[in-house]
Tab-separated table of C-alpha atoms in Angstrom:
chain	number	residue	atom	x	y	z
A	1	MET	CA	11.600	-31.942	-117.161
A	2	THR	CA	12.514	-28.326	-116.667
A	3	ILE	CA	10.952	-25.492	-114.624
A	4	SER	CA	9.722	-23.829	-117.789
A	5	LYS	CA	7.919	-27.086	-118.837
A	6	ILE	CA	6.339	-27.406	-115.429
A	7	ALA	CA	5.237	-23.753	-115.630
A	8	GLU	CA	3.740	-24.318	-119.021
A	9	ALA	CA	1.859	-27.559	-117.943
A	10	ALA	CA	0.537	-25.797	-114.794
A	11	GLY	CA	-0.470	-22.544	-116.691
A	12	VAL	CA	1.703	-20.343	-114.492
A	13	SER	CA	4.824	-18.323	-114.882
A	14	VAL	CA	8.436	-19.657	-114.288
A	15	PRO	CA	8.780	-17.270	-111.241
A	16	THR	CA	5.666	-18.875	-109.663
A	17	VAL	CA	7.162	-22.299	-110.007
A	18	SER	CA	10.418	-21.043	-108.481
A	19	LYS	CA	8.403	-19.644	-105.575
A	20	VAL	CA	6.802	-23.025	-104.890
A	21	LEU	CA	10.221	-24.728	-105.109
A	22	ASN	CA	11.638	-22.265	-102.556
A	23	GLY	CA	8.768	-22.634	-100.172
A	24	ARG	CA	7.526	-19.106	-100.569
A	25	ALA	CA	4.150	-18.424	-98.894
A	26	ASP	CA	2.969	-15.906	-101.459
A	27	VAL	CA	1.388	-18.497	-103.765
A	28	ALA	CA	-2.337	-19.305	-103.934
A	29	PRO	CA	-3.101	-22.721	-102.323
A	30	ASP	CA	-4.666	-24.276	-105.452
A	31	THR	CA	-1.793	-22.963	-107.627
A	32	ARG	CA	0.726	-24.511	-105.162
A	33	SER	CA	-1.028	-27.805	-105.215
A	34	ARG	CA	-1.077	-27.955	-108.988
A	35	VAL	CA	2.549	-27.062	-109.371
A	36	GLU	CA	3.571	-29.528	-106.535
A	37	GLU	CA	1.588	-32.356	-108.167
A	38	LEU	CA	3.365	-31.783	-111.476
A	39	ILE	CA	6.782	-31.733	-109.713
A	40	HIS	CA	6.007	-34.901	-108.005
A	41	ARG	CA	4.541	-36.635	-111.023
A	42	HIS	CA	7.488	-35.862	-113.170
A	43	GLY	CA	10.064	-36.526	-110.563
A	44	TYR	CA	11.624	-33.129	-110.961
A	45	ARG	CA	14.760	-32.670	-108.833
A	46	ARG	CA	16.503	-29.303	-108.739
A	47	ARG	CA	20.226	-29.101	-108.052
A	48	ARG	CA	20.597	-27.521	-104.666
A	49	GLY	CA	23.093	-25.572	-102.757
A	50	PRO	CA	25.990	-23.277	-103.767
A	51	GLY	CA	27.232	-23.867	-107.228
A	52	GLY	CA	24.578	-26.439	-107.821
A	53	GLY	CA	25.981	-28.663	-105.128
A	54	ARG	CA	24.049	-30.477	-102.347
A	55	SER	CA	22.495	-28.652	-99.374
A	56	THR	CA	24.604	-28.090	-96.335
A	57	THR	CA	21.786	-28.407	-93.720
A	58	LEU	CA	19.921	-31.259	-92.141
A	59	ASP	CA	16.608	-30.587	-90.226
A	60	LEU	CA	15.897	-32.300	-86.843
A	61	VAL	CA	12.543	-31.722	-85.283
A	62	PHE	CA	11.130	-32.831	-81.893
A	63	HIS	CA	7.643	-32.767	-80.682
A	64	GLU	CA	9.099	-31.806	-77.344
A	65	LEU	CA	12.560	-30.763	-76.402
A	66	ASP	CA	12.753	-30.796	-72.603
A	67	SER	CA	14.682	-33.866	-71.372
A	68	ALA	CA	17.925	-35.760	-71.265
A	69	TRP	CA	16.312	-38.197	-73.728
A	70	ALA	CA	16.475	-35.593	-76.429
A	71	ILE	CA	20.101	-34.823	-75.816
A	72	GLU	CA	21.020	-38.439	-76.626
A	73	VAL	CA	19.193	-38.210	-79.995
A	74	ILE	CA	20.745	-34.877	-80.830
A	75	ARG	CA	24.152	-36.291	-80.106
A	76	GLY	CA	23.665	-39.102	-82.569
A	77	VAL	CA	22.332	-36.921	-85.360
A	78	GLU	CA	25.078	-34.321	-84.855
A	79	ARG	CA	27.793	-36.972	-84.905
A	80	VAL	CA	26.810	-38.149	-88.415
A	81	ALA	CA	25.961	-34.732	-89.731
A	82	ARG	CA	29.374	-33.377	-88.668
A	83	ALA	CA	31.137	-36.283	-90.414
A	84	GLU	CA	29.232	-35.384	-93.583
A	85	GLY	CA	30.029	-31.666	-93.327
A	86	LEU	CA	26.466	-30.736	-92.608
A	87	SER	CA	24.870	-28.284	-90.137
A	88	VAL	CA	21.844	-29.380	-88.058
A	89	VAL	CA	18.798	-27.088	-87.732
A	90	LEU	CA	16.901	-27.921	-84.574
A	91	SER	CA	13.140	-27.341	-84.250
A	92	GLU	CA	10.414	-28.128	-81.726
A	93	SER	CA	6.734	-28.496	-82.636
A	94	GLY	CA	5.453	-27.352	-79.252
A	95	GLY	CA	4.219	-30.659	-78.083
A	96	ALA	CA	2.116	-31.266	-81.196
A	97	GLN	CA	2.615	-34.646	-82.925
A	98	THR	CA	2.539	-32.952	-86.375
A	99	PRO	CA	4.579	-29.887	-87.208
A	100	GLN	CA	2.851	-26.824	-88.516
A	101	ASP	CA	2.863	-25.994	-92.136
A	102	SER	CA	5.073	-22.986	-91.459
A	103	TRP	CA	7.833	-25.433	-90.369
A	104	VAL	CA	7.484	-27.312	-93.677
A	105	GLU	CA	7.758	-24.043	-95.594
A	106	SER	CA	11.044	-23.119	-93.743
A	107	VAL	CA	12.472	-26.556	-94.624
A	108	LEU	CA	11.644	-26.023	-98.201
A	109	ALA	CA	13.084	-22.530	-98.131
A	110	ARG	CA	16.386	-23.872	-96.672
A	111	GLN	CA	16.355	-26.695	-99.234
A	112	SER	CA	17.507	-29.138	-96.483
A	113	ALA	CA	19.286	-32.339	-97.489
A	114	ALA	CA	16.930	-34.314	-95.329
A	115	VAL	CA	14.684	-34.309	-92.305
A	116	ILE	CA	14.775	-36.310	-89.045
A	117	LEU	CA	11.514	-36.379	-87.059
A	118	VAL	CA	11.524	-37.628	-83.467
A	119	LEU	CA	8.290	-38.927	-82.022
A	120	SER	CA	6.459	-36.941	-84.711
A	121	ASP	CA	4.488	-37.523	-87.818
A	122	LEU	CA	3.730	-35.684	-90.983
A	123	GLU	CA	0.418	-35.115	-92.740
A	124	PRO	CA	0.188	-36.682	-96.153
A	125	ALA	CA	0.108	-33.217	-97.835
A	126	GLN	CA	3.300	-32.335	-95.836
A	127	GLN	CA	4.876	-35.598	-96.971
A	128	ALA	CA	4.032	-34.822	-100.531
A	129	ARG	CA	5.518	-31.341	-100.356
A	130	LEU	CA	8.775	-32.659	-99.131
A	131	SER	CA	8.815	-35.450	-101.570
A	132	ALA	CA	8.150	-33.053	-104.519
A	133	ARG	CA	11.358	-31.195	-103.655
A	134	GLY	CA	13.446	-34.376	-103.239
A	135	ILE	CA	13.787	-33.917	-99.523
A	136	PRO	CA	13.572	-37.253	-97.792
A	137	PHE	CA	12.523	-37.726	-94.141
A	138	VAL	CA	13.023	-40.413	-91.546
A	139	VAL	CA	11.032	-40.899	-88.320
A	140	VAL	CA	12.830	-41.926	-85.118
A	141	ASP	CA	10.606	-43.805	-82.608
A	142	PRO	CA	7.336	-43.089	-84.475
A	143	THR	CA	4.279	-42.337	-82.377
A	144	GLY	CA	1.985	-44.565	-84.425
A	145	ASP	CA	2.326	-47.042	-87.322
A	146	PRO	CA	4.039	-44.945	-89.935
A	147	GLY	CA	3.276	-47.263	-92.823
A	148	ASP	CA	5.582	-49.569	-94.780
A	149	ASP	CA	6.558	-46.754	-97.183
A	150	VAL	CA	7.747	-44.345	-94.427
A	151	PRO	CA	11.414	-44.725	-93.389
A	152	SER	CA	11.649	-45.211	-89.593
A	153	ILE	CA	14.109	-46.268	-86.936
A	154	GLY	CA	12.926	-47.592	-83.620
A	155	SER	CA	13.917	-50.084	-80.954
A	156	ALA	CA	12.554	-53.440	-79.791
A	157	ASN	CA	10.111	-52.037	-77.320
A	158	TRP	CA	8.134	-55.239	-76.856
A	159	ASN	CA	11.237	-57.199	-76.062
A	160	GLY	CA	12.247	-54.427	-73.633
A	161	GLY	CA	8.923	-54.556	-71.756
A	162	LEU	CA	9.258	-58.381	-71.678
A	163	ALA	CA	12.806	-58.329	-70.358
A	164	ALA	CA	12.055	-55.722	-67.574
A	165	THR	CA	8.986	-57.664	-66.329
A	166	ARG	CA	10.598	-61.099	-66.618
A	167	HIS	CA	13.554	-59.745	-64.526
A	168	LEU	CA	11.116	-58.757	-61.704
A	169	ILE	CA	9.272	-62.156	-61.891
A	170	GLU	CA	12.523	-64.077	-61.672
A	171	LEU	CA	13.357	-62.083	-58.451
A	172	GLY	CA	10.170	-63.437	-57.028
A	173	HIS	CA	7.758	-60.464	-57.458
A	174	GLU	CA	4.034	-61.388	-57.905
A	175	ARG	CA	2.462	-57.928	-57.842
A	176	ILE	CA	4.170	-55.963	-60.559
A	177	ALA	CA	2.845	-52.654	-61.897
A	178	VAL	CA	3.606	-50.769	-65.029
A	179	ILE	CA	3.543	-47.044	-65.723
A	180	GLY	CA	3.422	-46.671	-69.522
A	181	GLY	CA	3.538	-43.575	-71.673
A	182	PRO	CA	0.646	-41.874	-73.523
A	183	ARG	CA	-1.946	-44.279	-74.769
A	184	ASP	CA	-1.503	-43.202	-78.447
A	185	VAL	CA	2.271	-43.710	-78.598
A	186	LEU	CA	3.311	-46.887	-80.352
A	187	CYS	CA	6.402	-47.514	-78.168
A	188	SER	CA	4.333	-47.219	-74.934
A	189	ARG	CA	1.829	-49.760	-76.246
A	190	ALA	CA	4.615	-52.163	-77.210
A	191	ARG	CA	6.328	-52.007	-73.890
A	192	ILE	CA	3.012	-52.619	-72.019
A	193	ASP	CA	2.291	-55.573	-74.394
A	194	GLY	CA	5.663	-56.959	-73.491
A	195	TYR	CA	4.833	-56.631	-69.843
A	196	ARG	CA	1.532	-58.499	-70.354
A	197	ALA	CA	3.398	-61.246	-72.254
A	198	ALA	CA	5.894	-61.752	-69.505
A	199	LEU	CA	3.086	-62.199	-66.978
A	200	ASP	CA	1.075	-64.473	-69.279
A	201	THR	CA	4.040	-66.646	-69.972
A	202	ALA	CA	4.730	-67.007	-66.271
A	203	GLY	CA	1.075	-68.005	-65.635
A	204	MET	CA	0.504	-64.787	-63.604
A	205	PRO	CA	-2.786	-62.764	-63.796
A	206	VAL	CA	-2.845	-59.278	-65.226
A	207	ASP	CA	-4.360	-56.883	-62.789
A	208	PRO	CA	-5.838	-53.883	-64.732
A	209	ARG	CA	-5.365	-51.672	-61.612
A	210	LEU	CA	-1.630	-52.084	-61.774
A	211	ILE	CA	-1.398	-50.737	-65.412
A	212	ARG	CA	-1.132	-46.944	-65.373
A	213	THR	CA	-0.835	-44.360	-68.119
A	214	GLY	CA	1.908	-41.732	-67.641
A	215	ASP	CA	3.563	-39.214	-69.851
A	216	PHE	CA	7.323	-40.506	-69.876
A	217	HIS	CA	8.176	-37.513	-67.735
A	218	VAL	CA	9.076	-37.226	-64.010
A	219	GLU	CA	5.655	-35.943	-63.117
A	220	GLY	CA	3.883	-39.041	-64.601
A	221	GLY	CA	6.074	-41.393	-62.593
A	222	ARG	CA	5.583	-39.372	-59.352
A	223	ASP	CA	1.848	-39.066	-59.542
A	224	ASN	CA	1.101	-42.649	-60.738
A	225	GLY	CA	3.779	-43.994	-58.300
A	226	ARG	CA	2.115	-42.271	-55.415
A	227	ASP	CA	-1.192	-43.727	-56.348
A	228	LEU	CA	0.276	-47.224	-56.614
A	229	LEU	CA	2.138	-47.119	-53.343
A	230	LEU	CA	-1.070	-45.923	-51.482
A	231	MET	CA	-3.056	-48.848	-52.680
A	232	ASP	CA	-4.357	-51.179	-49.929
A	233	ASP	CA	-2.340	-53.921	-51.550
A	234	PRO	CA	0.524	-52.106	-53.292
A	235	PRO	CA	2.802	-53.652	-55.875
A	236	THR	CA	6.183	-54.860	-54.708
A	237	ALA	CA	7.782	-53.874	-58.044
A	238	VAL	CA	7.175	-51.283	-60.808
A	239	PHE	CA	8.284	-51.300	-64.477
A	240	ALA	CA	8.223	-47.469	-64.834
A	241	GLY	CA	8.359	-47.336	-68.720
A	242	SER	CA	11.072	-44.589	-68.891
A	243	ASP	CA	13.947	-43.578	-66.714
A	244	LEU	CA	12.374	-40.170	-66.023
A	245	GLN	CA	9.181	-41.818	-64.749
A	246	ALA	CA	11.417	-44.038	-62.589
A	247	LEU	CA	12.889	-40.856	-61.031
A	248	GLY	CA	9.411	-39.663	-60.362
A	249	LEU	CA	8.552	-42.925	-58.693
A	250	TYR	CA	11.708	-42.559	-56.519
A	251	GLU	CA	10.408	-39.168	-55.413
A	252	ALA	CA	6.951	-40.618	-54.541
A	253	ALA	CA	8.632	-43.372	-52.576
A	254	ARG	CA	10.808	-40.919	-50.642
A	255	GLU	CA	7.888	-38.731	-49.739
A	256	LEU	CA	5.941	-41.815	-48.391
A	257	GLY	CA	8.847	-43.367	-46.593
A	258	VAL	CA	9.041	-46.339	-48.992
A	259	ARG	CA	12.602	-47.709	-49.591
A	260	VAL	CA	14.068	-48.721	-52.982
A	261	PRO	CA	14.688	-51.592	-53.417
A	262	GLU	CA	13.849	-52.957	-49.904
A	263	ASP	CA	10.141	-52.067	-50.154
A	264	ILE	CA	9.652	-51.537	-53.864
A	265	SER	CA	11.765	-52.661	-56.843
A	266	VAL	CA	12.012	-50.250	-59.810
A	267	VAL	CA	12.954	-50.761	-63.451
A	268	GLY	CA	13.249	-47.861	-65.958
A	269	TYR	CA	13.585	-47.666	-69.640
A	270	ASP	CA	16.117	-45.811	-71.865
A	271	ASP	CA	19.413	-46.107	-69.794
A	272	LEU	CA	20.016	-42.415	-69.803
A	273	PRO	CA	23.429	-41.411	-68.231
A	274	LEU	CA	21.664	-40.200	-65.044
A	275	ALA	CA	20.384	-43.900	-64.435
A	276	ARG	CA	23.695	-44.928	-63.115
A	277	TRP	CA	24.107	-41.922	-60.753
A	278	VAL	CA	20.756	-41.838	-58.999
A	279	GLY	CA	20.499	-43.506	-55.574
A	280	PRO	CA	20.251	-46.411	-55.824
A	281	PRO	CA	21.521	-46.815	-59.337
A	282	LEU	CA	18.645	-47.686	-61.608
A	283	THR	CA	17.953	-51.147	-63.193
A	284	THR	CA	16.727	-50.181	-66.699
A	285	VAL	CA	16.252	-51.346	-70.327
A	286	ARG	CA	18.924	-49.796	-72.501
A	287	GLN	CA	17.436	-48.185	-75.575
A	288	PRO	CA	20.251	-47.224	-78.003
A	289	LEU	CA	19.022	-43.727	-78.556
A	290	THR	CA	22.249	-42.403	-79.920
A	291	GLU	CA	22.647	-45.298	-82.249
A	292	MET	CA	19.042	-45.022	-83.418
A	293	ALA	CA	19.564	-41.305	-84.225
A	294	GLU	CA	22.906	-42.222	-86.115
A	295	GLU	CA	21.057	-44.918	-88.226
A	296	ALA	CA	18.157	-42.548	-88.983
A	297	THR	CA	20.584	-39.873	-90.159
A	298	ARG	CA	22.560	-42.285	-92.359
A	299	LEU	CA	19.243	-43.553	-93.808
A	300	ALA	CA	18.060	-39.965	-94.558
A	301	LEU	CA	21.250	-39.004	-96.201
A	302	SER	CA	21.317	-42.178	-98.197
A	303	LEU	CA	17.806	-41.459	-99.535
A	304	SER	CA	18.900	-37.838	-100.256
A	305	ARG	CA	21.571	-39.269	-102.603
A	306	GLY	CA	18.901	-41.152	-104.512
A	307	GLU	CA	19.933	-44.557	-103.064
A	308	ARG	CA	17.280	-47.115	-102.147
A	309	PRO	CA	18.315	-49.101	-99.056
A	310	ALA	CA	16.975	-52.710	-98.662
A	311	ASN	CA	15.250	-51.830	-95.365
A	312	LEU	CA	13.302	-48.635	-94.769
A	313	ARG	CA	12.199	-49.698	-91.254
A	314	LEU	CA	14.660	-50.972	-88.562
A	315	ASP	CA	14.317	-51.721	-84.907
A	316	LEU	CA	17.474	-51.801	-82.972
A	317	ALA	CA	18.000	-54.311	-80.079
A	318	THR	CA	17.356	-53.407	-76.482
A	319	SER	CA	19.052	-54.947	-73.413
A	320	LEU	CA	18.499	-55.107	-69.706
A	321	VAL	CA	20.988	-53.354	-67.447
A	322	VAL	CA	20.768	-54.654	-63.859
A	323	ARG	CA	21.822	-52.216	-61.053
A	324	GLN	CA	20.803	-51.787	-57.414
A	325	SER	CA	17.134	-50.644	-57.716
A	326	THR	CA	15.758	-54.236	-57.907
A	327	ALA	CA	15.850	-56.965	-55.310
A	328	PRO	CA	13.767	-59.927	-54.191
A	329	PRO	CA	10.479	-58.835	-52.464
A	330	ALA	CA	10.593	-58.386	-48.635
A	331	ARG	CA	8.690	-60.918	-46.601
A	332	ARG	CA	5.259	-59.718	-45.364
C-alpha cells in the first residue's frame, strides 16, 4: 500500500494524505477520519526519520508532573532511551487523565518512535490515530482497567496493601486506618483491597470510618491524618497509601503533638528516596518505579520494531521495607 493508493481510495490528493500522516491540523475532520481508517485497515507504515531511518524521539506524558514520584519514572525512561540513542519529549496533561487532541497531533508531527503514558489513558480515537501511524504506546500504572489489548506496566498493588497492613497487625495494632488515593484510580483501589484482605484474614473487622480517600499528595495525608487523629477513638496505625501522604500524616501528627511511632505507627507506599531521610525513617512498601519505567520503555520500543512480546501486561513485585516509623501500640 502506497500513499497514492490511499489517496485514490479516500478520494483525496496525495498532499492531503501526507498532511494526515504528519499530524497537520488543516484537514477536515471527516477527511482525516476516512484517511486514518484506510491507513489502519491496510497497515500502512511509512519509513520515518532522517534518510528513512527510525525516529529519534520518545514521548513521555504525565497527567501531573509535581512530585518526587515522577522523577523516579523519568529516570527509568531516560536510562533506556539514552542507551537506544533516543531523546525524550516530556509533556504534562494538566491533571487530566486523557491528553488533549493537540498533544496527539504534536506526537504525530514528531513521528515519535513510541509513547509512554503515566497514570493516563487515551480515548479510542486517539489510540486509533497513533496506531494508524505505527506509533505504539504503553501505559505505566494505568488509572483504570486498560483492557487486555493495551500494553501496560504496573506493580503488585494488592500485595503491597496486604503486606503493609499485615505488618501492622503483626505488631499488635487493632485499629488500623488507610488513606487511599482517588477513588477512580486502579492502584488505589487495589491497595485498599489488600488492606481489607489483611484484616479479613486476621479475623479483624473493617471499620468504614477508618478508610479515607486522599490524593496521593502531602495535602491529602495531612488533612485526612488530622481527621483520623482527632477521632474520639483514633487509630494506632495508618497505612498512608503513598510516601507523600505519609509525610502529610507526619505533619498532622506534629501539629497535634502526636509522636511517631510511639503514639501512631505509619506505613507509606513507593519507597521514594526521601522515605529514608525523614524523621523517623519511614516504613514503606517499595514500588519499583524506575524499573517499571524501564520495562515500559523496552516494551514500547519492542513494539515499535514490529515485535510482538508474549506479555503485553506486566505487574512487577513490591516489597515491604521496615524502618523506624512503626512499632507495637502503646498501652492505653
